[in-house]
Amino acid sequence: MTTHILVTGSSRGIGRAVMQAFRDRDVHLVGHASRASDKTAIAADLSREGAAAELWEQALDRLDGRIDAIVNNAGIFEAAPLDMADAEWSAAWERTMRINLTASAELCRLAVRHFREQARGGRIINIASRAAYRGDSPAHWHYAASKAGMVAMTKTIARGHAAENILAFAVCPGFTMTGMAEDYLASRGGDRLLADIPLGRVAMPEEVAETVRFLALEAPPSMTGAVIDVNGASYVR
Ligand code: NAD
């Protein structure tokens, strides 16, 4: 049977590669973007309360009332240096938590409830980050914390719902050559950063996408709860 999949943040970077990885498969896909730039994707600004639920409803509509898998990929990596004004730093913290963690949690909850109703199970793939384990820069406490939260949430879903055939996986990319990573490389002096990656290069979005495709369509159920690193051995655990 055709697998119905919602991918958040599919307008560029890793999300766009994920959409491509599902091409030529027996998949009915719906993408999402923060703004209505791409008319094939659902527009929803996940920094806004209530947006995740609206996105879910619209995705269900477009997918004929059945979703089998969700890929929570939308995310931000915005610097919040410690010397920012107090209110600004706190606002940056809240914004990162809302987009990266709260909106993903809301979508996971709606997915689990839907999978139960359908009584057929389903799959959740959360795109976290190497930062969940390794930490990040002094300007990115919020980012690392949001991704660590995502990993803990994924494991909790996996343990709580495996018996209902609801499977949950997290993917932890290291630096990945998207807009985000290019900025990062430039800001940190690319070569020094690369020296920290035994593979000698950052990951390509297609490598992360291939991992997501496998988890969504093929991974054996016993893998539920797994966290897959895609980081060129820059952080092994
Ligand atoms: P990107 O900036 O290229 O794309 C991010 C996506 O998230 C876009 O589609 C964007 O529309 C969406 N998004 C951003 N803000 C949003 C908002 N307010 N509402 C709705 N959607 C919003 O990023 P990317 O590098 O492709 O990252 C994708 C995921 O992978 C993110 O969760 C990111 O944290 C994670 N990740 C990326 C890297 C990396 O080095 N690129 C490393 C580890 C993890």
PDB file of C-alpha atoms and ligand atoms in Angstrom:
ATOM      1  CA  MET A   1       0.000   0.000   0.000  1.00  0.00           C
ATOM      2  CA  THR A   2       1.171   3.545  -0.705  1.00  0.00           C
ATOM      3  CA  THR A   3       2.834   5.141   2.331  1.00  0.00           C
ATOM      4  CA  HIS A   4       1.521   8.609   3.216  1.00  0.00           C
ATOM      5  CA  ILE A   5       4.242  10.903   4.588  1.00  0.00           C
ATOM      6  CA  LEU A   6       4.402  14.476   5.901  1.00  0.00           C
ATOM      7  CA  VAL A   7       7.831  16.165   5.826  1.00  0.00           C
ATOM      8  CA  THR A   8       8.240  19.480   7.656  1.00  0.00           C
ATOM      9  CA  GLY A   9      10.695  22.120   6.469  1.00  0.00           C
ATOM     10  CA  SER A  10      10.850  20.598   3.011  1.00  0.00           C
ATOM     11  CA  SER A  11      11.525  23.847   1.119  1.00  0.00           C
ATOM     12  CA  ARG A  12      15.310  23.606   1.205  1.00  0.00           C
ATOM     13  CA  GLY A  13      18.355  21.882   2.674  1.00  0.00           C
ATOM     14  CA  ILE A  14      17.894  18.484   4.283  1.00  0.00           C
ATOM     15  CA  GLY A  15      14.097  18.617   3.941  1.00  0.00           C
ATOM     16  CA  ARG A  16      14.268  19.120   0.194  1.00  0.00           C
ATOM     17  CA  ALA A  17      16.720  16.207  -0.107  1.00  0.00           C
ATOM     18  CA  VAL A  18      14.325  14.060   1.939  1.00  0.00           C
ATOM     19  CA  MET A  19      11.515  14.839  -0.510  1.00  0.00           C
ATOM     20  CA  GLN A  20      13.783  13.793  -3.380  1.00  0.00           C
ATOM     21  CA  ALA A  21      14.813  10.576  -1.623  1.00  0.00           C
ATOM     22  CA  PHE A  22      11.159   9.487  -1.587  1.00  0.00           C
ATOM     23  CA  ARG A  23      10.697  10.097  -5.333  1.00  0.00           C
ATOM     24  CA  ASP A  24      10.211   6.892  -7.305  1.00  0.00           C
ATOM     25  CA  ARG A  25       8.964   5.117  -4.201  1.00  0.00           C
ATOM     26  CA  ASP A  26       5.392   4.126  -3.536  1.00  0.00           C
ATOM     27  CA  VAL A  27       4.859   7.206  -1.389  1.00  0.00           C
ATOM     28  CA  HIS A  28       2.250   9.952  -1.261  1.00  0.00           C
ATOM     29  CA  LEU A  29       4.193  12.950   0.032  1.00  0.00           C
ATOM     30  CA  VAL A  30       3.205  16.281   1.496  1.00  0.00           C
ATOM     31  CA  GLY A  31       5.809  18.938   2.212  1.00  0.00           C
ATOM     32  CA  HIS A  32       5.724  22.024   4.385  1.00  0.00           C
ATOM     33  CA  ALA A  33       7.424  25.429   4.418  1.00  0.00           C
ATOM     34  CA  SER A  34       7.337  28.350   6.801  1.00  0.00           C
ATOM     35  CA  ARG A  35       5.900  30.611   4.077  1.00  0.00           C
ATOM     36  CA  ALA A  36       3.720  30.109   1.055  1.00  0.00           C
ATOM     37  CA  SER A  37       6.623  30.317  -1.410  1.00  0.00           C
ATOM     38  CA  ASP A  38       6.163  26.877  -2.879  1.00  0.00           C
ATOM     39  CA  LYS A  39       2.568  26.111  -3.852  1.00  0.00           C
ATOM     40  CA  THR A  40       2.965  22.353  -3.494  1.00  0.00           C
ATOM     41  CA  ALA A  41       3.926  22.660   0.197  1.00  0.00           C
ATOM     42  CA  ILE A  42       1.659  23.603   3.106  1.00  0.00           C
ATOM     43  CA  ALA A  43       2.620  26.960   4.624  1.00  0.00           C
ATOM     44  CA  ALA A  44       2.805  27.168   8.412  1.00  0.00           C
ATOM     45  CA  ASP A  45       5.019  29.297  10.613  1.00  0.00           C
ATOM     46  CA  LEU A  46       5.859  26.933  13.464  1.00  0.00           C
ATOM     47  CA  SER A  47       6.946  29.799  15.698  1.00  0.00           C
ATOM     48  CA  ARG A  48       3.252  30.564  16.072  1.00  0.00           C
ATOM     49  CA  GLU A  49       1.169  28.741  18.686  1.00  0.00           C
ATOM     50  CA  GLY A  50      -1.444  26.561  17.037  1.00  0.00           C
ATOM     51  CA  ALA A  51       0.430  26.319  13.725  1.00  0.00           C
ATOM     52  CA  ALA A  52       1.443  22.676  14.207  1.00  0.00           C
ATOM     53  CA  ALA A  53      -2.164  21.567  14.643  1.00  0.00           C
ATOM     54  CA  GLU A  54      -3.255  23.525  11.567  1.00  0.00           C
ATOM     55  CA  LEU A  55      -0.433  21.981   9.556  1.00  0.00           C
ATOM     56  CA  TRP A  56      -1.437  18.494  10.711  1.00  0.00           C
ATOM     57  CA  GLU A  57      -5.081  19.044   9.703  1.00  0.00           C
ATOM     58  CA  GLN A  58      -4.138  20.341   6.264  1.00  0.00           C
ATOM     59  CA  ALA A  59      -1.696  17.479   5.731  1.00  0.00           C
ATOM     60  CA  LEU A  60      -4.390  14.952   6.670  1.00  0.00           C
ATOM     61  CA  ASP A  61      -6.701  16.613   4.183  1.00  0.00           C
ATOM     62  CA  ARG A  62      -4.174  16.401   1.373  1.00  0.00           C
ATOM     63  CA  LEU A  63      -3.294  12.816   2.244  1.00  0.00           C
ATOM     64  CA  ASP A  64      -6.903  11.558   2.117  1.00  0.00           C
ATOM     65  CA  GLY A  65      -7.240  11.319   5.895  1.00  0.00           C
ATOM     66  CA  ARG A  66      -4.317   8.955   6.482  1.00  0.00           C
ATOM     67  CA  ILE A  67      -0.738   9.696   7.525  1.00  0.00           C
ATOM     68  CA  ASP A  68       1.649   6.753   8.001  1.00  0.00           C
ATOM     69  CA  ALA A  69       4.848   8.635   8.797  1.00  0.00           C
ATOM     70  CA  ILE A  70       5.998  12.098   9.762  1.00  0.00           C
ATOM     71  CA  VAL A  71       9.480  13.564   9.373  1.00  0.00           C
ATOM     72  CA  ASN A  72      10.020  16.438  11.823  1.00  0.00           C
ATOM     73  CA  ASN A  73      12.783  18.268  10.007  1.00  0.00           C
ATOM     74  CA  ALA A  74      11.915  21.984  10.267  1.00  0.00           C
ATOM     75  CA  GLY A  75      14.344  23.742  12.554  1.00  0.00           C
ATOM     76  CA  ILE A  76      16.366  26.884  13.174  1.00  0.00           C
ATOM     77  CA  PHE A  77      19.959  27.522  14.223  1.00  0.00           C
ATOM     78  CA  GLU A  78      20.025  31.158  15.351  1.00  0.00           C
ATOM     79  CA  ALA A  79      22.806  32.591  17.498  1.00  0.00           C
ATOM     80  CA  ALA A  80      21.996  33.966  20.956  1.00  0.00           C
ATOM     81  CA  PRO A  81      25.296  35.270  22.390  1.00  0.00           C
ATOM     82  CA  LEU A  82      25.454  35.528  26.174  1.00  0.00           C
ATOM     83  CA  ASP A  83      25.940  39.290  26.032  1.00  0.00           C
ATOM     84  CA  MET A  84      22.585  39.873  24.356  1.00  0.00           C
ATOM     85  CA  ALA A  85      20.066  41.933  26.350  1.00  0.00           C
ATOM     86  CA  ASP A  86      18.256  39.700  28.865  1.00  0.00           C
ATOM     87  CA  ALA A  87      14.863  39.930  27.199  1.00  0.00           C
ATOM     88  CA  GLU A  88      16.334  39.263  23.757  1.00  0.00           C
ATOM     89  CA  TRP A  89      18.270  36.215  24.972  1.00  0.00           C
ATOM     90  CA  SER A  90      15.152  34.784  26.603  1.00  0.00           C
ATOM     91  CA  ALA A  91      13.071  35.479  23.492  1.00  0.00           C
ATOM     92  CA  ALA A  92      15.678  33.708  21.354  1.00  0.00           C
ATOM     93  CA  TRP A  93      15.585  30.743  23.749  1.00  0.00           C
ATOM     94  CA  GLU A  94      11.769  30.538  23.558  1.00  0.00           C
ATOM     95  CA  ARG A  95      11.727  30.858  19.767  1.00  0.00           C
ATOM     96  CA  THR A  96      14.245  28.049  19.251  1.00  0.00           C
ATOM     97  CA  MET A  97      12.443  25.824  21.734  1.00  0.00           C
ATOM     98  CA  ARG A  98       9.084  26.489  20.101  1.00  0.00           C
ATOM     99  CA  ILE A  99      10.166  25.790  16.537  1.00  0.00           C
ATOM    100  CA  ASN A 100      12.664  22.974  17.167  1.00  0.00           C
ATOM    101  CA  LEU A 101      11.039  21.163  20.078  1.00  0.00           C
ATOM    102  CA  THR A 102       7.502  22.263  20.971  1.00  0.00           C
ATOM    103  CA  ALA A 103       6.137  22.214  17.420  1.00  0.00           C
ATOM    104  CA  SER A 104       7.781  18.829  16.824  1.00  0.00           C
ATOM    105  CA  ALA A 105       6.264  17.536  20.073  1.00  0.00           C
ATOM    106  CA  GLU A 106       2.809  18.770  19.065  1.00  0.00           C
ATOM    107  CA  LEU A 107       3.124  17.037  15.700  1.00  0.00           C
ATOM    108  CA  CYS A 108       4.414  13.830  17.344  1.00  0.00           C
ATOM    109  CA  ARG A 109       1.434  13.848  19.720  1.00  0.00           C
ATOM    110  CA  LEU A 110      -1.048  14.314  16.884  1.00  0.00           C
ATOM    111  CA  ALA A 111       0.730  11.575  14.931  1.00  0.00           C
ATOM    112  CA  VAL A 112       0.647   9.085  17.821  1.00  0.00           C
ATOM    113  CA  ARG A 113      -3.066   9.749  18.387  1.00  0.00           C
ATOM    114  CA  HIS A 114      -3.779   9.364  14.682  1.00  0.00           C
ATOM    115  CA  PHE A 115      -1.699   6.169  14.391  1.00  0.00           C
ATOM    116  CA  ARG A 116      -3.688   4.740  17.317  1.00  0.00           C
ATOM    117  CA  GLU A 117      -7.014   5.674  15.771  1.00  0.00           C
ATOM    118  CA  GLN A 118      -5.990   4.028  12.520  1.00  0.00           C
ATOM    119  CA  ALA A 119      -4.915   0.960  14.559  1.00  0.00           C
ATOM    120  CA  ARG A 120      -2.155   0.326  12.057  1.00  0.00           C
ATOM    121  CA  GLY A 121       0.757   2.038  13.733  1.00  0.00           C
ATOM    122  CA  GLY A 122       3.074   4.485  12.024  1.00  0.00           C
ATOM    123  CA  ARG A 123       6.567   5.953  12.026  1.00  0.00           C
ATOM    124  CA  ILE A 124       8.057   9.140  13.427  1.00  0.00           C
ATOM    125  CA  ILE A 125      11.463  10.370  12.288  1.00  0.00           C
ATOM    126  CA  ASN A 126      12.826  13.334  14.204  1.00  0.00           C
ATOM    127  CA  ILE A 127      15.799  15.256  12.843  1.00  0.00           C
ATOM    128  CA  ALA A 128      17.832  16.165  15.916  1.00  0.00           C
ATOM    129  CA  SER A 129      21.552  16.976  15.800  1.00  0.00           C
ATOM    130  CA  ARG A 130      24.996  15.939  16.940  1.00  0.00           C
ATOM    131  CA  ALA A 131      24.630  18.919  19.303  1.00  0.00           C
ATOM    132  CA  ALA A 132      22.170  16.843  21.356  1.00  0.00           C
ATOM    133  CA  TYR A 133      25.114  14.756  22.566  1.00  0.00           C
ATOM    134  CA  ARG A 134      28.142  16.948  22.057  1.00  0.00           C
ATOM    135  CA  GLY A 135      26.704  20.358  22.915  1.00  0.00           C
ATOM    136  CA  ASP A 136      27.139  23.418  20.706  1.00  0.00           C
ATOM    137  CA  SER A 137      28.754  26.864  20.751  1.00  0.00           C
ATOM    138  CA  PRO A 138      28.279  29.341  23.627  1.00  0.00           C
ATOM    139  CA  ALA A 139      25.707  31.151  21.461  1.00  0.00           C
ATOM    140  CA  HIS A 140      23.668  27.991  20.919  1.00  0.00           C
ATOM    141  CA  TRP A 141      22.648  26.634  24.328  1.00  0.00           C
ATOM    142  CA  HIS A 142      19.040  26.702  23.181  1.00  0.00           C
ATOM    143  CA  TYR A 143      19.784  24.793  19.969  1.00  0.00           C
ATOM    144  CA  ALA A 144      21.650  21.977  21.742  1.00  0.00           C
ATOM    145  CA  ALA A 145      18.982  21.794  24.450  1.00  0.00           C
ATOM    146  CA  SER A 146      16.163  21.655  21.897  1.00  0.00           C
ATOM    147  CA  LYS A 147      17.832  18.794  20.029  1.00  0.00           C
ATOM    148  CA  ALA A 148      18.625  16.870  23.233  1.00  0.00           C
ATOM    149  CA  GLY A 149      14.943  17.280  24.109  1.00  0.00           C
ATOM    150  CA  MET A 150      13.994  15.873  20.749  1.00  0.00           C
ATOM    151  CA  VAL A 151      16.161  12.792  21.291  1.00  0.00           C
ATOM    152  CA  ALA A 152      14.664  12.175  24.749  1.00  0.00           C
ATOM    153  CA  MET A 153      11.151  12.648  23.373  1.00  0.00           C
ATOM    154  CA  THR A 154      11.819  10.211  20.517  1.00  0.00           C
ATOM    155  CA  LYS A 155      13.051   7.511  22.898  1.00  0.00           C
ATOM    156  CA  THR A 156      10.035   8.075  25.146  1.00  0.00           C
ATOM    157  CA  ILE A 157       7.616   7.681  22.246  1.00  0.00           C
ATOM    158  CA  ALA A 158       9.445   4.559  21.070  1.00  0.00           C
ATOM    159  CA  ARG A 159       9.267   2.919  24.492  1.00  0.00           C
ATOM    160  CA  GLY A 160       5.683   3.936  25.165  1.00  0.00           C
ATOM    161  CA  HIS A 161       4.140   2.927  21.867  1.00  0.00           C
ATOM    162  CA  ALA A 162       6.199   0.115  20.325  1.00  0.00           C
ATOM    163  CA  ALA A 163       3.527  -2.393  21.300  1.00  0.00           C
ATOM    164  CA  GLU A 164       1.071  -0.463  19.086  1.00  0.00           C
ATOM    165  CA  ASN A 165       3.486  -0.631  16.145  1.00  0.00           C
ATOM    166  CA  ILE A 166       4.225   3.071  16.534  1.00  0.00           C
ATOM    167  CA  LEU A 167       7.933   3.376  15.828  1.00  0.00           C
ATOM    168  CA  ALA A 168      10.111   6.407  16.534  1.00  0.00           C
ATOM    169  CA  PHE A 169      13.623   7.213  15.359  1.00  0.00           C
ATOM    170  CA  ALA A 170      15.964  10.180  15.677  1.00  0.00           C
ATOM    171  CA  VAL A 171      18.652  11.203  13.213  1.00  0.00           C
ATOM    172  CA  CYS A 172      21.601  13.254  14.464  1.00  0.00           C
ATOM    173  CA  PRO A 173      23.433  14.929  11.589  1.00  0.00           C
ATOM    174  CA  GLY A 174      26.753  16.673  12.120  1.00  0.00           C
ATOM    175  CA  PHE A 175      27.512  19.654   9.895  1.00  0.00           C
ATOM    176  CA  THR A 176      25.571  19.189   6.720  1.00  0.00           C
ATOM    177  CA  MET A 177      26.177  21.217   3.585  1.00  0.00           C
ATOM    178  CA  THR A 178      23.001  23.294   3.486  1.00  0.00           C
ATOM    179  CA  GLY A 179      22.558  27.035   3.832  1.00  0.00           C
ATOM    180  CA  MET A 180      22.901  26.626   7.566  1.00  0.00           C
ATOM    181  CA  ALA A 181      26.207  24.753   7.399  1.00  0.00           C
ATOM    182  CA  GLU A 182      27.708  27.133   4.841  1.00  0.00           C
ATOM    183  CA  ASP A 183      27.123  30.038   7.229  1.00  0.00           C
ATOM    184  CA  TYR A 184      28.598  28.016  10.027  1.00  0.00           C
ATOM    185  CA  LEU A 185      31.694  27.032   8.045  1.00  0.00           C
ATOM    186  CA  ALA A 186      32.273  30.642   7.048  1.00  0.00           C
ATOM    187  CA  SER A 187      31.806  31.906  10.601  1.00  0.00           C
ATOM    188  CA  ARG A 188      34.163  29.323  12.139  1.00  0.00           C
ATOM    189  CA  GLY A 189      36.958  29.272   9.545  1.00  0.00           C
ATOM    190  CA  GLY A 190      36.106  26.212   7.433  1.00  0.00           C
ATOM    191  CA  ASP A 191      39.414  24.347   7.546  1.00  0.00           C
ATOM    192  CA  ARG A 192      39.662  24.208  11.309  1.00  0.00           C
ATOM    193  CA  LEU A 193      36.175  22.824  11.489  1.00  0.00           C
ATOM    194  CA  LEU A 194      36.893  20.229   8.822  1.00  0.00           C
ATOM    195  CA  ALA A 195      39.988  19.075  10.723  1.00  0.00           C
ATOM    196  CA  ASP A 196      37.599  17.857  13.416  1.00  0.00           C
ATOM    197  CA  ILE A 197      35.796  15.520  11.003  1.00  0.00           C
ATOM    198  CA  PRO A 198      37.735  12.290  10.344  1.00  0.00           C
ATOM    199  CA  LEU A 199      35.857  11.781   7.086  1.00  0.00           C
ATOM    200  CA  GLY A 200      37.401  15.060   5.907  1.00  0.00           C
ATOM    201  CA  ARG A 201      34.177  16.724   4.842  1.00  0.00           C
ATOM    202  CA  VAL A 202      30.770  17.724   6.121  1.00  0.00           C
ATOM    203  CA  ALA A 203      27.761  15.492   5.410  1.00  0.00           C
ATOM    204  CA  MET A 204      25.702  16.007   2.291  1.00  0.00           C
ATOM    205  CA  PRO A 205      21.920  16.513   2.638  1.00  0.00           C
ATOM    206  CA  GLU A 206      21.426  13.416   0.465  1.00  0.00           C
ATOM    207  CA  GLU A 207      23.206  11.280   3.075  1.00  0.00           C
ATOM    208  CA  VAL A 208      20.828  12.431   5.791  1.00  0.00           C
ATOM    209  CA  ALA A 209      17.891  12.005   3.397  1.00  0.00           C
ATOM    210  CA  GLU A 210      18.875   8.442   2.562  1.00  0.00           C
ATOM    211  CA  THR A 211      18.922   7.646   6.295  1.00  0.00           C
ATOM    212  CA  VAL A 212      15.441   9.145   6.686  1.00  0.00           C
ATOM    213  CA  ARG A 213      14.117   7.193   3.703  1.00  0.00           C
ATOM    214  CA  PHE A 214      15.429   3.955   5.225  1.00  0.00           C
ATOM    215  CA  LEU A 215      13.915   4.702   8.634  1.00  0.00           C
ATOM    216  CA  ALA A 216      10.537   5.659   7.161  1.00  0.00           C
ATOM    217  CA  LEU A 217      10.163   2.771   4.757  1.00  0.00           C
ATOM    218  CA  GLU A 218      12.483  -0.101   5.594  1.00  0.00           C
ATOM    219  CA  ALA A 219      14.008  -0.082   9.058  1.00  0.00           C
ATOM    220  CA  PRO A 220      13.034  -3.227  10.950  1.00  0.00           C
ATOM    221  CA  PRO A 221      10.640  -2.525  13.843  1.00  0.00           C
ATOM    222  CA  SER A 222      13.203  -3.722  16.378  1.00  0.00           C
ATOM    223  CA  MET A 223      15.202  -0.594  15.566  1.00  0.00           C
ATOM    224  CA  THR A 224      12.576   1.616  17.184  1.00  0.00           C
ATOM    225  CA  GLY A 225      14.107   4.100  19.618  1.00  0.00           C
ATOM    226  CA  ALA A 226      17.373   4.190  17.670  1.00  0.00           C
ATOM    227  CA  VAL A 227      19.301   7.417  17.227  1.00  0.00           C
ATOM    228  CA  ILE A 228      21.340   7.369  14.034  1.00  0.00           C
ATOM    229  CA  ASP A 229      24.460   9.543  13.749  1.00  0.00           C
ATOM    230  CA  VAL A 230      25.407  10.999  10.363  1.00  0.00           C
ATOM    231  CA  ASN A 231      28.541  12.971  11.192  1.00  0.00           C
ATOM    232  CA  GLY A 232      31.656  11.507   9.551  1.00  0.00           C
ATOM    233  CA  ALA A 233      32.810  10.152  12.946  1.00  0.00           C
ATOM    234  CA  SER A 234      33.239  13.710  14.248  1.00  0.00           C
ATOM    235  CA  TYR A 235      31.449  12.569  17.375  1.00  0.00           C
ATOM    236  CA  VAL A 236      31.314   8.893  18.167  1.00  0.00           C
ATOM    237  CA  ARG A 237      29.469   7.636  21.203  1.00  0.00           C
TER     238      ARG A 237
HETATM  239  P1  NAD B   1      17.560  24.928   6.491  1.00  0.00           P
HETATM  240  O1  NAD B   1      17.674  26.224   7.178  1.00  0.00           O
HETATM  241  O2  NAD B   1      18.183  24.772   5.143  1.00  0.00           O
HETATM  242  O3  NAD B   1      16.020  24.507   6.388  1.00  0.00           O
HETATM  243  C1  NAD B   1      15.216  24.572   7.518  1.00  0.00           C
HETATM  244  C2  NAD B   1      13.785  24.261   7.167  1.00  0.00           C
HETATM  245  O4  NAD B   1      13.001  24.538   8.333  1.00  0.00           O
HETATM  246  C3  NAD B   1      13.242  25.133   6.028  1.00  0.00           C
HETATM  247  O5  NAD B   1      12.465  24.366   5.164  1.00  0.00           O
HETATM  248  C4  NAD B   1      12.406  26.160   6.748  1.00  0.00           C
HETATM  249  O6  NAD B   1      11.268  26.565   5.988  1.00  0.00           O
HETATM  250  C5  NAD B   1      11.944  25.410   7.984  1.00  0.00           C
HETATM  251  N1  NAD B   1      11.691  26.395   9.041  1.00  0.00           N
HETATM  252  C6  NAD B   1      12.540  27.279   9.604  1.00  0.00           C
HETATM  253  N2  NAD B   1      11.867  28.093  10.450  1.00  0.00           N
HETATM  254  C7  NAD B   1      10.573  27.723  10.396  1.00  0.00           C
HETATM  255  C8  NAD B   1       9.379  28.206  11.002  1.00  0.00           C
HETATM  256  N3  NAD B   1       9.360  29.257  11.828  1.00  0.00           N
HETATM  257  N4  NAD B   1       8.224  27.588  10.703  1.00  0.00           N
HETATM  258  C9  NAD B   1       8.190  26.557   9.855  1.00  0.00           C
HETATM  259  N5  NAD B   1       9.273  26.049   9.236  1.00  0.00           N
HETATM  260  C10 NAD B   1      10.447  26.642   9.513  1.00  0.00           C
HETATM  261  O7  NAD B   1      18.107  23.846   7.505  1.00  0.00           O
HETATM  262  P2  NAD B   1      18.731  22.388   7.302  1.00  0.00           P
HETATM  263  O8  NAD B   1      20.179  22.515   7.471  1.00  0.00           O
HETATM  264  O9  NAD B   1      18.175  21.713   6.107  1.00  0.00           O
HETATM  265  O10 NAD B   1      18.184  21.714   8.639  1.00  0.00           O
HETATM  266  C11 NAD B   1      17.100  20.817   8.674  1.00  0.00           C
HETATM  267  C12 NAD B   1      17.103  20.159  10.038  1.00  0.00           C
HETATM  268  O11 NAD B   1      18.329  19.487  10.250  1.00  0.00           O
HETATM  269  C13 NAD B   1      16.952  21.160  11.187  1.00  0.00           C
HETATM  270  O12 NAD B   1      16.102  20.631  12.160  1.00  0.00           O
HETATM  271  C14 NAD B   1      18.366  21.295  11.704  1.00  0.00           C
HETATM  272  O13 NAD B   1      18.419  21.660  13.058  1.00  0.00           O
HETATM  273  C15 NAD B   1      18.897  19.891  11.474  1.00  0.00           C
HETATM  274  N6  NAD B   1      20.353  19.844  11.404  1.00  0.00           N
HETATM  275  C16 NAD B   1      21.034  20.530  10.444  1.00  0.00           C
HETATM  276  C17 NAD B   1      22.419  20.478  10.435  1.00  0.00           C
HETATM  277  C18 NAD B   1      23.226  21.209   9.418  1.00  0.00           C
HETATM  278  O14 NAD B   1      24.454  21.329   9.602  1.00  0.00           O
HETATM  279  N7  NAD B   1      22.657  21.666   8.333  1.00  0.00           N
HETATM  280  C19 NAD B   1      23.099  19.725  11.399  1.00  0.00           C
HETATM  281  C20 NAD B   1      22.370  19.047  12.353  1.00  0.00           C
HETATM  282  C21 NAD B   1      20.985  19.107  12.345  1.00  0.00           C
END
